[in-house]
mmCIF file of C-alpha atoms in Angstrom:
data_model
loop_
_atom_site.group_PDB
_atom_site.id
_atom_site.type_symbol
_atom_site.label_atom_id
_atom_site.label_comp_id
_atom_site.label_asym_id
_atom_site.label_seq_id
_atom_site.Cartn_x
_atom_site.Cartn_y
_atom_site.Cartn_z
ATOM 1 C CA UNK A 97 0.255 -0.190 -0.242
ATOM 2 C CA UNK A 98 2.981 2.611 0.795
ATOM 3 C CA UNK A 99 4.001 1.388 -2.541
ATOM 4 C CA UNK A 100 0.344 2.834 -4.335
ATOM 5 C CA UNK A 101 -0.086 5.850 -1.706
ATOM 6 C CA UNK A 102 3.715 6.720 -3.614
ATOM 7 C CA UNK A 103 2.857 6.021 -7.218
ATOM 8 C CA UNK A 104 -0.383 8.378 -6.651
ATOM 9 C CA UNK A 105 1.465 11.366 -5.023
ATOM 10 C CA UNK A 106 4.071 10.739 -7.867
ATOM 11 C CA UNK A 107 0.820 10.665 -10.419
ATOM 12 C CA UNK A 108 -0.669 14.516 -9.056
ATOM 13 C CA UNK A 109 3.324 16.048 -8.357
ATOM 14 C CA UNK A 110 3.512 14.869 -12.876
ATOM 15 C CA UNK A 111 -0.624 16.775 -13.196
ATOM 16 C CA UNK A 112 0.533 20.141 -11.148
ATOM 17 C CA UNK A 113 4.623 19.850 -13.033
ATOM 18 C CA UNK A 114 3.095 19.685 -16.617
ATOM 19 C CA UNK A 115 0.025 22.007 -15.360
ATOM 20 C CA UNK A 116 2.591 25.018 -13.862
ATOM 21 C CA UNK A 117 4.981 23.894 -17.259
ATOM 22 C CA UNK A 118 1.293 24.696 -20.154
ATOM 23 C CA UNK A 119 0.162 27.850 -17.875
ATOM 24 C CA UNK A 120 4.606 29.525 -17.789
ATOM 25 C CA UNK A 121 4.682 28.523 -21.859
ATOM 26 C CA UNK A 122 0.719 29.800 -22.608
ATOM 27 C CA UNK A 123 1.775 32.727 -20.266
ATOM 28 C CA UNK A 124 4.884 33.766 -22.299
ATOM 29 C CA UNK A 125 2.885 33.227 -25.680
ATOM 30 C CA UNK A 126 0.816 35.466 -24.979
ATOM 31 C CA UNK A 127 2.863 38.035 -23.051
ATOM 32 C CA UNK A 128 4.831 37.347 -27.310
ATOM 33 C CA UNK A 129 1.878 37.922 -29.084
ATOM 34 C CA UNK A 130 0.803 41.029 -26.564
ATOM 35 C CA UNK A 131 4.004 42.523 -27.334
ATOM 36 C CA UNK A 132 4.555 41.688 -31.058
ATOM 37 C CA UNK A 133 0.893 43.528 -31.708
ATOM 38 C CA UNK A 134 1.734 46.789 -29.750
ATOM 39 C CA UNK A 135 4.717 46.439 -31.391
ATOM 40 C CA UNK A 136 3.472 46.725 -35.349
ATOM 41 C CA UNK A 137 0.138 48.127 -34.861
ATOM 42 C CA UNK A 138 1.148 50.864 -31.488
ATOM 43 C CA UNK A 139 4.328 51.915 -33.028
ATOM 44 C CA UNK A 140 2.888 52.741 -36.423
ATOM 45 C CA UNK A 141 -0.079 54.577 -35.021
ATOM 46 C CA UNK A 142 2.708 57.372 -33.083
ATOM 47 C CA UNK A 143 5.307 57.166 -36.491
ATOM 48 C CA UNK A 144 2.013 57.937 -38.123
ATOM 49 C CA UNK A 145 0.556 60.660 -36.071
ATOM 50 C CA UNK A 146 4.187 62.432 -35.262
ATOM 51 C CA UNK A 147 4.572 62.206 -39.113
ATOM 52 C CA UNK A 148 1.070 64.592 -39.680
ATOM 53 C CA UNK A 149 2.738 67.030 -37.313
ATOM 54 C CA UNK A 150 6.041 67.813 -38.942
ATOM 55 C CA UNK A 151 4.935 67.183 -42.095
ATOM 56 C CA UNK A 152 6.475 69.843 -44.676
ATOM 57 C CA UNK A 153 5.963 69.460 -48.617
ATOM 58 C CA UNK A 154 9.207 70.078 -49.608
ATOM 59 C CA UNK A 155 8.878 72.121 -53.404
ATOM 60 C CA UNK A 156 10.922 73.615 -56.408
ATOM 61 C CA UNK A 157 14.124 74.243 -55.530
ATOM 62 C CA UNK A 158 15.026 77.713 -57.089
ATOM 63 C CA UNK A 159 18.424 77.578 -58.215
ATOM 64 C CA UNK A 160 20.432 81.124 -58.112
ATOM 65 C CA UNK A 161 23.362 82.269 -60.211
ATOM 66 C CA UNK A 162 26.837 81.836 -58.309
ATOM 67 C CA UNK A 163 28.477 85.077 -57.017
ATOM 68 C CA UNK A 164 31.436 86.521 -55.540
ATOM 69 C CA UNK A 165 32.146 87.720 -52.162
ATOM 70 C CA UNK A 166 34.919 89.367 -50.822
ATOM 71 C CA UNK A 167 36.816 87.887 -48.446
ATOM 72 C CA UNK A 168 39.978 89.277 -45.515
ATOM 73 C CA UNK A 169 43.101 89.470 -46.548
ATOM 74 C CA UNK A 170 42.825 90.047 -50.659
ATOM 75 C CA UNK A 171 40.727 86.884 -50.519
ATOM 76 C CA UNK A 172 36.828 85.744 -52.195
ATOM 77 C CA UNK A 173 34.178 83.676 -52.019
ATOM 78 C CA UNK A 174 32.569 81.963 -54.762
ATOM 79 C CA UNK A 175 28.875 80.717 -53.899
ATOM 80 C CA UNK A 176 26.225 78.996 -55.680
ATOM 81 C CA UNK A 177 23.429 78.413 -54.200
ATOM 82 C CA UNK A 178 19.975 76.735 -54.061
ATOM 83 C CA UNK A 179 16.758 77.978 -52.424
ATOM 84 C CA UNK A 180 14.593 75.023 -51.336
ATOM 85 C CA UNK A 181 10.790 76.319 -51.419
ATOM 86 C CA UNK A 182 7.234 75.281 -50.070
ATOM 87 C CA UNK A 183 6.621 75.291 -54.168
ATOM 88 C CA UNK A 184 5.183 72.423 -56.314
ATOM 89 C CA UNK A 185 5.309 72.494 -60.118
ATOM 90 C CA UNK A 186 8.250 73.603 -62.889
ATOM 91 C CA UNK A 187 9.439 76.791 -63.521
ATOM 92 C CA UNK A 188 12.409 77.321 -61.114
ATOM 93 C CA UNK A 189 11.934 81.127 -60.941
ATOM 94 C CA UNK A 190 14.572 81.493 -64.223
ATOM 95 C CA UNK A 191 11.695 82.442 -66.420
ATOM 96 C CA UNK A 192 10.778 78.693 -67.365
ATOM 97 C CA UNK A 193 8.051 77.458 -70.160
ATOM 98 C CA UNK A 194 5.796 76.140 -67.666
ATOM 99 C CA UNK A 195 4.511 78.324 -65.549
ATOM 100 C CA UNK A 196 3.206 77.245 -62.654
ATOM 101 C CA UNK A 197 6.074 77.075 -60.675
ATOM 102 C CA UNK A 198 7.323 79.765 -57.856
ATOM 103 C CA UNK A 199 8.225 83.476 -58.822
ATOM 104 C CA UNK A 200 10.617 84.443 -55.989
ATOM 105 C CA UNK A 201 13.797 86.371 -57.103
ATOM 106 C CA UNK A 202 17.055 85.891 -55.409
ATOM 107 C CA UNK A 203 18.573 89.373 -54.773
ATOM 108 C CA UNK A 204 17.034 88.877 -50.998
ATOM 109 C CA UNK A 205 19.245 85.578 -50.340
ATOM 110 C CA UNK A 206 21.713 87.036 -52.996
ATOM 111 C CA UNK A 207 22.001 89.918 -50.980
ATOM 112 C CA UNK A 208 22.215 88.175 -47.559
ATOM 113 C CA UNK A 209 25.003 86.221 -48.439
ATOM 114 C CA UNK A 210 26.613 88.945 -49.336
ATOM 115 C CA UNK A 211 25.649 90.227 -45.802
ATOM 116 C CA UNK A 212 26.609 87.096 -44.012
ATOM 117 C CA UNK A 213 30.066 85.866 -46.201
ATOM 118 C CA UNK A 214 31.645 89.782 -46.728
ATOM 119 C CA UNK A 215 34.860 90.024 -44.852
ATOM 120 C CA UNK A 216 34.827 86.470 -43.822
ATOM 121 C CA UNK A 217 38.082 84.665 -42.284
ATOM 122 C CA UNK A 218 39.243 81.996 -45.242
ATOM 123 C CA UNK A 219 39.977 80.018 -41.864
ATOM 124 C CA UNK A 220 36.934 80.364 -40.392
ATOM 125 C CA UNK A 221 35.802 79.585 -44.324
ATOM 126 C CA UNK A 222 37.567 76.258 -43.848
ATOM 127 C CA UNK A 223 35.815 74.715 -41.587
ATOM 128 C CA UNK A 224 32.789 72.215 -41.741
ATOM 129 C CA UNK A 225 31.961 73.998 -38.617
ATOM 130 C CA UNK A 226 32.342 77.573 -39.332
ATOM 131 C CA UNK A 227 30.751 76.985 -42.845
ATOM 132 C CA UNK A 228 27.522 75.289 -40.639
ATOM 133 C CA UNK A 229 27.405 78.259 -38.727
ATOM 134 C CA UNK A 230 27.740 81.106 -41.303
ATOM 135 C CA UNK A 231 25.122 78.720 -43.299
ATOM 136 C CA UNK A 232 22.856 78.563 -40.598
ATOM 137 C CA UNK A 233 22.964 82.698 -39.544
ATOM 138 C CA UNK A 234 22.339 83.116 -43.710
ATOM 139 C CA UNK A 235 19.762 80.771 -43.710
ATOM 140 C CA UNK A 236 17.491 81.872 -40.748
ATOM 141 C CA UNK A 237 18.112 85.809 -42.914
ATOM 142 C CA UNK A 238 16.441 84.247 -45.466
ATOM 143 C CA UNK A 239 14.017 81.973 -44.168
ATOM 144 C CA UNK A 240 13.289 85.953 -41.932
ATOM 145 C CA UNK A 241 12.528 87.817 -45.078
ATOM 146 C CA UNK A 242 10.936 85.203 -47.327
ATOM 147 C CA UNK A 243 9.279 83.658 -45.069
ATOM 148 C CA UNK A 244 7.626 80.099 -44.865
ATOM 149 C CA UNK A 245 7.364 79.630 -48.677
ATOM 150 C CA UNK A 246 11.471 78.774 -48.296
ATOM 151 C CA UNK A 247 13.054 75.691 -46.049
ATOM 152 C CA UNK A 248 16.720 75.899 -46.984
ATOM 153 C CA UNK A 249 19.767 76.775 -48.203
ATOM 154 C CA UNK A 250 21.664 74.523 -50.405
ATOM 155 C CA UNK A 251 25.319 75.645 -51.360
ATOM 156 C CA UNK A 252 25.761 74.706 -54.961
ATOM 157 C CA UNK A 253 29.439 76.038 -55.243
ATOM 158 C CA UNK A 254 32.043 77.559 -52.857
ATOM 159 C CA UNK A 255 35.360 77.587 -53.851
ATOM 160 C CA UNK A 256 37.740 80.082 -52.212
ATOM 161 C CA UNK A 257 40.754 81.681 -53.280
#
């Protein structure tokens, strides 16, 4: 009888052990599935909401003719720029054939470039930090002058001599 009782106890423990491990597997699977659903659905909602808030429609890039700017010590800078607009369509501001494009006069941007870069030291313009700092100042002046229709400036030529 003692052996029958011991066998019954071991069967009971085996059933309890089996049910605990099965329960543990089910809980782990549920956590993994819930994490997957959160990752795919929750993350997609937040990224699309963020995209709607920060959405800026980039339009035509208006390329301006290069200009020469006097630097310190009888040096000069040949600077070519392009303005990123929010306007869609062609034309580019150069009397394009398609019409419907932005009619942006680049004189204000060129004037701002002359003000920012005139009499600068060539050593400052030779470093990435120096160029970036002056470009930020130029972008701020151009955006202030043109308003929200210009989003940024690209340098198409930057030659120092």
